[in-house]
Short mmCIF file of C-alpha atoms and ligand atoms in Angstrom, two decimals:
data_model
loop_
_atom_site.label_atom_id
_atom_site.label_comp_id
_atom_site.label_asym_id
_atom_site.label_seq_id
_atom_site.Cartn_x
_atom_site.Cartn_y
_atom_site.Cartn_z
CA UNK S 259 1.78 6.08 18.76
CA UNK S 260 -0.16 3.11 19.89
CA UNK S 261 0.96 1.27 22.88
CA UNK S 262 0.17 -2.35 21.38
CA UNK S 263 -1.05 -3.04 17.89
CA UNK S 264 -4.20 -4.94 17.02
CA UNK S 265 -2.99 -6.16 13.41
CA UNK S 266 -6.49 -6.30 11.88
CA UNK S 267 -9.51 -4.65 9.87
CA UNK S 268 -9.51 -2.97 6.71
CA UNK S 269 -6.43 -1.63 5.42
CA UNK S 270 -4.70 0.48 2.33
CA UNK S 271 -1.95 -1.53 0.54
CA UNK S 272 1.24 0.01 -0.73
CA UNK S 273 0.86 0.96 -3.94
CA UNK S 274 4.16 2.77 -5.93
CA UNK S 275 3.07 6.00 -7.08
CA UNK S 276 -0.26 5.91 -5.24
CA UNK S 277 0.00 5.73 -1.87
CA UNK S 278 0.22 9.29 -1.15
CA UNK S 279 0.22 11.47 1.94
CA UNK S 280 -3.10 12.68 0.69
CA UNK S 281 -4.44 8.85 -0.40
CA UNK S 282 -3.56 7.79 2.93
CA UNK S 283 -5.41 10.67 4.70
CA UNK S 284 -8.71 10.27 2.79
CA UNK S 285 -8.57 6.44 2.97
CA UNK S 286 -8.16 6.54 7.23
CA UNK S 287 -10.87 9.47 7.49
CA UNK S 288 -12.92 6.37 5.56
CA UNK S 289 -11.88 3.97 8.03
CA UNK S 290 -8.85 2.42 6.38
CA UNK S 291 -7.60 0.58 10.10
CA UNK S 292 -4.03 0.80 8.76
CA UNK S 293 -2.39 2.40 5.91
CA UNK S 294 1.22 2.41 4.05
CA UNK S 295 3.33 4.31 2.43
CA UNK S 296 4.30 3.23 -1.03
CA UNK S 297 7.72 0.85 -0.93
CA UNK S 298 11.13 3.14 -0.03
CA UNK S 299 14.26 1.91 -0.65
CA UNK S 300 16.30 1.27 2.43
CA UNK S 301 19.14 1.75 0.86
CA UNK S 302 17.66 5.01 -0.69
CA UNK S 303 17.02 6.26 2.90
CA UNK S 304 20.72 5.47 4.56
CA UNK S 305 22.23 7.88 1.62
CA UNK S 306 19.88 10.43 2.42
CA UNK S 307 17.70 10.76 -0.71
CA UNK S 308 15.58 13.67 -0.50
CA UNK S 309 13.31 11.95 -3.14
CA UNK S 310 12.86 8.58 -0.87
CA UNK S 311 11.74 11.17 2.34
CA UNK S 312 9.20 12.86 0.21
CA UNK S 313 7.34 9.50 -0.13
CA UNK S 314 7.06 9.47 3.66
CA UNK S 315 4.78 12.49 4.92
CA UNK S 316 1.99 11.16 7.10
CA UNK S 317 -1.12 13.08 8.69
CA UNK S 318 -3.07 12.41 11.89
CA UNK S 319 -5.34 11.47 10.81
CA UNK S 320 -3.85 7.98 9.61
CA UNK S 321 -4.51 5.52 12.99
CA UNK S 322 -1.98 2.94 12.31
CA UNK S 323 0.89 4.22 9.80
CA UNK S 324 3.11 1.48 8.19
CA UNK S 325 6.18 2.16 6.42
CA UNK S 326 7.36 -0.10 3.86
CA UNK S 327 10.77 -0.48 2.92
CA UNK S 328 12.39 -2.60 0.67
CA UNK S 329 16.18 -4.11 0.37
CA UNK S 330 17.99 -7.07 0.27
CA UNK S 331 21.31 -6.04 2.45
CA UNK S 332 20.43 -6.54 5.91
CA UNK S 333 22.62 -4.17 7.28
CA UNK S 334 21.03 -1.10 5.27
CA UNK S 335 17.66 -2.16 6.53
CA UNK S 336 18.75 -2.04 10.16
CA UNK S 337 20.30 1.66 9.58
CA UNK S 338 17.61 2.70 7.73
CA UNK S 339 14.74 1.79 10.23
CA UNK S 340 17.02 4.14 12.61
CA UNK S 341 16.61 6.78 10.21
CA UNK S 342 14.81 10.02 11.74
CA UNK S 343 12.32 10.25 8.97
CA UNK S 344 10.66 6.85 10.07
CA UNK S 345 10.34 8.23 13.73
CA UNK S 346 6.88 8.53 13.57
CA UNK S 347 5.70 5.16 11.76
CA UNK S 348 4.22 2.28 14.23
CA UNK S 349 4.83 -0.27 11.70
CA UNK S 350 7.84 -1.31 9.69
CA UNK S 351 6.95 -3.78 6.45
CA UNK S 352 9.00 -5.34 4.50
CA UNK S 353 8.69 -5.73 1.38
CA UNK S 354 8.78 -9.11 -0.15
CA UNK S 355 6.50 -9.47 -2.93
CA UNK S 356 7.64 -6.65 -5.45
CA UNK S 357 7.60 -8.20 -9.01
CA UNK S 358 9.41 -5.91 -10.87
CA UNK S 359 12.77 -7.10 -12.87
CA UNK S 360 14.52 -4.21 -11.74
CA UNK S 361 14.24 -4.70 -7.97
CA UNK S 362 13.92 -8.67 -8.13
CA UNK S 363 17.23 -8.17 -9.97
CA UNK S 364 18.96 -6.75 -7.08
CA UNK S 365 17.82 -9.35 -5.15
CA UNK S 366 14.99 -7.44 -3.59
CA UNK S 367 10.90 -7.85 -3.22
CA UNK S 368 9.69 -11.24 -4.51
CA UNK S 369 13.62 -12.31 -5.10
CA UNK S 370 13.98 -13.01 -1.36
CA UNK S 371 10.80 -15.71 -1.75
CA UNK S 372 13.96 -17.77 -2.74
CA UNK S 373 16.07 -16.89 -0.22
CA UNK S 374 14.10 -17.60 3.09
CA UNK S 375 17.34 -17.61 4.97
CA UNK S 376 18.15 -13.78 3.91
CA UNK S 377 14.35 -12.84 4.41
CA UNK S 378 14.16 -13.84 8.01
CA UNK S 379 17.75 -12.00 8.52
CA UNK S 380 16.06 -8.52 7.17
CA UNK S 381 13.09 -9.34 9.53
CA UNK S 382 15.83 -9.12 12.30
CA UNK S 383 17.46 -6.51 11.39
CA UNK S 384 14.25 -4.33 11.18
CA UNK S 385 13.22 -5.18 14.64
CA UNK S 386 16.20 -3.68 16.19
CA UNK S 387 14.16 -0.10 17.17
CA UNK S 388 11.82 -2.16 18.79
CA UNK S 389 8.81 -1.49 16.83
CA UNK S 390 6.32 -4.45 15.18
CA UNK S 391 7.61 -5.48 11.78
CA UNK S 392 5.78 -7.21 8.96
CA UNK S 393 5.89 -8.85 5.78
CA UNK S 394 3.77 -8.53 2.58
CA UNK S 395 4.59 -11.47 0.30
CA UNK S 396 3.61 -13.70 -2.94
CA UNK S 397 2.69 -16.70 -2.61
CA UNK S 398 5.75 -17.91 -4.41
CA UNK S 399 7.77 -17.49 -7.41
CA UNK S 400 5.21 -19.44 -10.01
CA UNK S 401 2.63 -21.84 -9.51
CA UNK S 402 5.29 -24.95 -9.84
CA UNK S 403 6.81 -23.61 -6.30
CA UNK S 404 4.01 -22.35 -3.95
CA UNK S 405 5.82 -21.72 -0.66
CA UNK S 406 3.46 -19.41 0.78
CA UNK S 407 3.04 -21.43 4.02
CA UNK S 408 6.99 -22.56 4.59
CA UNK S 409 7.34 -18.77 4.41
CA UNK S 410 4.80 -17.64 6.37
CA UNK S 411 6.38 -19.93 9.27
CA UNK S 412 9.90 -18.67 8.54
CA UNK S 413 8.56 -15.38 8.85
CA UNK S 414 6.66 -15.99 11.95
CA UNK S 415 9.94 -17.62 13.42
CA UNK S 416 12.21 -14.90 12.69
CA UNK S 417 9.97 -12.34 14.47
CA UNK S 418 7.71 -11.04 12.04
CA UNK S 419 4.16 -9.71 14.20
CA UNK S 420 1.77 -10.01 11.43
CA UNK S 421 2.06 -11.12 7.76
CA UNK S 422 -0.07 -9.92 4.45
CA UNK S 423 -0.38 -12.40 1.66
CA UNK S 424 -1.31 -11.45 -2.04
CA UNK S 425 -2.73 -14.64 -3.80
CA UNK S 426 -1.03 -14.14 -6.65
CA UNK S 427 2.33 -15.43 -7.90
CA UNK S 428 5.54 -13.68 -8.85
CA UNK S 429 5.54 -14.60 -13.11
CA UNK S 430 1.59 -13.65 -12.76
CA UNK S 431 2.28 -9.99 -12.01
CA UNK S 432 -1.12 -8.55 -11.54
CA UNK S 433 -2.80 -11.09 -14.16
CA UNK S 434 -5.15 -13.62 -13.02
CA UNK S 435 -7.05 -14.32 -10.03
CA UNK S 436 -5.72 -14.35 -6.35
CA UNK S 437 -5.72 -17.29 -4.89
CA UNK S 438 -7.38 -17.24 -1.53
CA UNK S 439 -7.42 -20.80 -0.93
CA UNK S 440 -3.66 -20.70 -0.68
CA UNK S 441 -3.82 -17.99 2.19
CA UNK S 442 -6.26 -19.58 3.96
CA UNK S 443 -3.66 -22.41 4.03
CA UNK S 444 -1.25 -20.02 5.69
CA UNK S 445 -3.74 -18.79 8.21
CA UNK S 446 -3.95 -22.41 9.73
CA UNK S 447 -0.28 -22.68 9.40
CA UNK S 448 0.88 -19.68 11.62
CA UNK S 449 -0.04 -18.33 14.65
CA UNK S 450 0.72 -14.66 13.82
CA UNK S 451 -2.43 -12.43 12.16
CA UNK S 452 -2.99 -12.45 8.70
CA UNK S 453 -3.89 -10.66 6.47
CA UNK S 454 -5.30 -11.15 2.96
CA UNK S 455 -4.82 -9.46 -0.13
CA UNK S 456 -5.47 -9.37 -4.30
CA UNK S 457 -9.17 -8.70 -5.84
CA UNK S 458 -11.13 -7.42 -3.00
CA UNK S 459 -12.77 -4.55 -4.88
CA UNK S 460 -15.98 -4.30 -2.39
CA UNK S 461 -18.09 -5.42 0.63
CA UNK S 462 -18.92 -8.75 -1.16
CA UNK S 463 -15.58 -9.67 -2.32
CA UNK S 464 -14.25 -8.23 0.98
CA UNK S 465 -16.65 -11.13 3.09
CA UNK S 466 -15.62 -13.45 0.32
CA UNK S 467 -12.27 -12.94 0.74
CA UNK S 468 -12.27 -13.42 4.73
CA UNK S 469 -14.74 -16.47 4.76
CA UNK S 470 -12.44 -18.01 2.14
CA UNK S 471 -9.21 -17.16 4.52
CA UNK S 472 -10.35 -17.04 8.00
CA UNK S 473 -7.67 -14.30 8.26
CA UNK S 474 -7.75 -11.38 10.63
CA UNK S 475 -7.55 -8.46 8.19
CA UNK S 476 -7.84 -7.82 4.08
CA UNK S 477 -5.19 -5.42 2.48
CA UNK S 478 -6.95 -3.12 -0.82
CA UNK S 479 -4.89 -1.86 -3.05
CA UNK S 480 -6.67 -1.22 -6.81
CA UNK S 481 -10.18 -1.43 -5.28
CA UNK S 482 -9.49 1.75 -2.94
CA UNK S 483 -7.93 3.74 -6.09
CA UNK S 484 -10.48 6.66 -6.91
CA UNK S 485 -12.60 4.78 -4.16
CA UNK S 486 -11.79 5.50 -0.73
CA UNK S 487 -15.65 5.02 0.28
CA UNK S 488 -14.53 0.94 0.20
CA UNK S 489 -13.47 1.32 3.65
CA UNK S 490 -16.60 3.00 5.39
CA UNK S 491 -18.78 0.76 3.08
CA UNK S 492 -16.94 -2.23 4.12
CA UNK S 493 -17.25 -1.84 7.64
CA UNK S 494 -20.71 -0.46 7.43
CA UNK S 495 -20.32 3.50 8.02
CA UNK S 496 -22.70 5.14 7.02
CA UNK S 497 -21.40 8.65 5.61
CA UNK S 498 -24.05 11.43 5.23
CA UNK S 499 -24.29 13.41 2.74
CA UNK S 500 -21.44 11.56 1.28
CA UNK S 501 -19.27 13.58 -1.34
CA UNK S 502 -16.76 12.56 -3.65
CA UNK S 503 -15.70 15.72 -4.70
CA UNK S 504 -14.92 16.65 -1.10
CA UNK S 505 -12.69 13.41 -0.72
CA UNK S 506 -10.89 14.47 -4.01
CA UNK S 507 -10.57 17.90 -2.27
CA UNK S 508 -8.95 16.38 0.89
CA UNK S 509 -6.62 14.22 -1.27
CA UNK S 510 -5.63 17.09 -3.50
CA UNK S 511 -5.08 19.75 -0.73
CA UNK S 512 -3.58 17.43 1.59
CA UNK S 513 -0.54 16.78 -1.06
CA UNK S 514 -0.32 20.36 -1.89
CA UNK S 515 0.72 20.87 2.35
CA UNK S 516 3.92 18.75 1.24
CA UNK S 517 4.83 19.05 -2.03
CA UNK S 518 5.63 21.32 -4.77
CA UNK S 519 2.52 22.31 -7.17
CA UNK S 520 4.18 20.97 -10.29
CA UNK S 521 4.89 17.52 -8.62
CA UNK S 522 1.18 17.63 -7.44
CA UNK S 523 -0.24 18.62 -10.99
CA UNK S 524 1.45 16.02 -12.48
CA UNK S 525 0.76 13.26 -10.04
CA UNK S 526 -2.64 14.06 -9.45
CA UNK S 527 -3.45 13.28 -13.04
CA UNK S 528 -3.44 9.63 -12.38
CA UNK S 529 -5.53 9.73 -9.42
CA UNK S 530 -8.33 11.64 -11.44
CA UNK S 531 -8.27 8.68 -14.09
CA UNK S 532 -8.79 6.09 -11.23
CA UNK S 533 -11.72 8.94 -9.39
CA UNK S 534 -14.04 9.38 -12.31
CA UNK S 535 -13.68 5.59 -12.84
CA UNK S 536 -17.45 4.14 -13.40
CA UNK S 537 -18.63 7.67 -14.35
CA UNK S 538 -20.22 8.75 -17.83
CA UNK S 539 -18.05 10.68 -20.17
CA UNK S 540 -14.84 9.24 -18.30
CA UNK S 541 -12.85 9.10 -21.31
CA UNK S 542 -12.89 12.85 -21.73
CA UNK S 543 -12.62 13.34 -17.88
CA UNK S 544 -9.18 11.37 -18.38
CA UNK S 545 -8.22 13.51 -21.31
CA UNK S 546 -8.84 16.17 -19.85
CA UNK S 547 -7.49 15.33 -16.23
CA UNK S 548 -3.92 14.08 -18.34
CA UNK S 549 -4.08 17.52 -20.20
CA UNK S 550 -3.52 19.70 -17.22
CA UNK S 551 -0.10 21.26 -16.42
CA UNK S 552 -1.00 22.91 -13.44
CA UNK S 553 -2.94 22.97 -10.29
CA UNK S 554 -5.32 25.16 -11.78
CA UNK S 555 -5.85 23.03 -14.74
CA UNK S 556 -6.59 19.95 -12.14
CA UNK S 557 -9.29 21.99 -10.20
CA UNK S 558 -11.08 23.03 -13.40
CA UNK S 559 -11.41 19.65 -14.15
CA UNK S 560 -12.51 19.05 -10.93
CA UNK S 561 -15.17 21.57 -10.82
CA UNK S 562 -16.30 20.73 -14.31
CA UNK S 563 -16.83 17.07 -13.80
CA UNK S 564 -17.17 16.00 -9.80
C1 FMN R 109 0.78 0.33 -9.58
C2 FMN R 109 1.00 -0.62 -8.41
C3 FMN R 109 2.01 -0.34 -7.51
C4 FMN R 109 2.24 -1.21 -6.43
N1 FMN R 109 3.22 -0.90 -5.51
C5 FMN R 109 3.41 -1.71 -4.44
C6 FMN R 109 4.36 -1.38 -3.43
O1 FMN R 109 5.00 -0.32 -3.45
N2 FMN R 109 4.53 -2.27 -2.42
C7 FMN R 109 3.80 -3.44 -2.32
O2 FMN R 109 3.98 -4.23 -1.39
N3 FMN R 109 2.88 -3.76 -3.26
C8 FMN R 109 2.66 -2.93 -4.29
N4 FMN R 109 1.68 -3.23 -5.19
C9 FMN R 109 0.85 -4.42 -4.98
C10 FMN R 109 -0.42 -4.09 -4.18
O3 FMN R 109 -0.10 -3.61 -2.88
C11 FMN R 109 -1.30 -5.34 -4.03
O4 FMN R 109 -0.56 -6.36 -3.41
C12 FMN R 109 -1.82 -5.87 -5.37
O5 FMN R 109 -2.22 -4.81 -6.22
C13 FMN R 109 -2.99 -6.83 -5.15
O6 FMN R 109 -4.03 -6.22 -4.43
P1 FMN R 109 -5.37 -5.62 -5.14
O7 FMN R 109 -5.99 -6.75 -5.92
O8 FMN R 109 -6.23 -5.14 -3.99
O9 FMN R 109 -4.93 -4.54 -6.07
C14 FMN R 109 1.45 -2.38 -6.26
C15 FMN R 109 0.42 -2.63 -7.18
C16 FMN R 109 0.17 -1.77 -8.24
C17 FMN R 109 -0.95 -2.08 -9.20
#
């Protein structure tokens, strides 16, 4: 575990149903700085669901490994960053951003952008192992009541180490453009690192992004999908020899060390659409990636196409 963190460089968002053991693997052997697990509910965790733990496998090879829970009850997010399962995360996020009706419902993700008071409670109660915690937020709930700087203070005052920003709004989902010029507004408001996130799909948008924001690190979630060469072409590594295939490989094998084959054949579908993304004949690639059933099925289409 590292002794101190440096909360900056190039790192691999959260992303439900994406942020795999085996996403997060190939993206760090790219050079992802930092990289998360998909949200868990904290709440999920305290009761013991086997389903929430399976989220949270981790390799060594991932440098900086973030956890990111999500809840709205302060006292199940201090029990569950207790929880033996998180042991060997460096990083606790909170989530804080999270759009969807059914969590914003219960009060949780984005819902606590109204409720700065509860927010900066959670941040409290997640710092009671000791360990960094940060925040990935919207910048507010629509674009009538931007209050991405008031809290990016609040969570800078409650403890919070580091804070990511998406530029985009709760009501605008994933539509739209991120708004940088509203982060960079944050990182002259806080003294805490930043980081910036939404639309940073390569090394252009990626220098766009931080000229725009003056903030320490940028947070990909979409543009590493089927991509994890983003990181290593972001910060300049040059990979010889460089092989898709072999990354697919890595991402595929690495998921079948921790879960069952039918859970990987299924999931693994998904990823295929988002790796033969760009490439000619993709539509039957994707027909024929969402027609397999099993892990043999997936490999054919490997070997046929990458
Ligand atoms: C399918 C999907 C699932 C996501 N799941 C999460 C999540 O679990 N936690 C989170 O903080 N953000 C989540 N996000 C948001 C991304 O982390 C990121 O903030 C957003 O996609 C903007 O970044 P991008 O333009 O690089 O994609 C999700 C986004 C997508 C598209």
């Amino acid at each position: 575990m590292p002794q101190s963190i440096d909360f900056k460089g190039v790192v691999f968002a959260p992303i439900a149903g994406y942020s795999d053991v085996g996403a997060r693997k190939v993206s760090a052997m790219r050079g992802a700085d930092m990289t998360y697990t998909e949200m868990v509910s904290a709440k999920g965790l305290v009761y013991g669901s086997e389903k929430t733990e399976d989220l949270l496998r981790t390799t060594d090879s991932e440098k900086i490994k973030c956890v990111q829970i999500f809840g709205s009850e302060p006292y199940y997010i201090s029990k569950a960053v207790e929880h033996k399962a998180l042991e060997k995360f460096d990083v606790i996020d909170i989530n804080m951003g999270c759009p969807v009706p059914k969590i914003v419902k219960n009060g949780e993700g984005s819902a606590l952008l109204e409720n700065i008071p509860l927010a900066q409670e959670i941040v409290r109660s997640a710092k009671v192992v000791g360990k960094p915690v940060t925040v990935k937020y919207r910048l507010g709930v629509n674009a009538q009541n931007i209050i991405a700087v008031d809290f990016g203070k609040a969570m800078q005052d409650a403890g919070a180490s580091a804070i990511t920003v998406h530029g985009r709004t709760r009501e605008q989902m994933y539509a739209g453009k991120a708004d940088w010029q509203e982060i960079a507004k944050v990182k002259k408001a806080v003294n805490i690192p930043v980081f910036v996130n939404g639309d940073i799909v390569d090394k252009t948008s990626y220098q766009e992004a931080m000229t725009a924001t003056g903030c320490d690190g940028a947070m990909i979630a979409r543009g590493a999908l089927g991509n994890p060469k983003i990181f290593s072409d972001i910060k300049g590594i040059d990979i010889e020899n460089y092989s898709l295939k072999q990354d697919i490989l890595t991402h595929l094998n690495t998921m079948l060390e921790f879960h069952h084959p039918n859970f990987v054949a299924c999931n693994f579908k998904k990823h295929l659409a988002y790796y033969c993304r760009g490439m000619r004949g993709q539509r039957q690639i994707k027909l024929d990636a969402y027609a397999s059933k099993t892990i043999d099925d997936i490999r054919r289409v490997i070997d046929r196409y990458f």
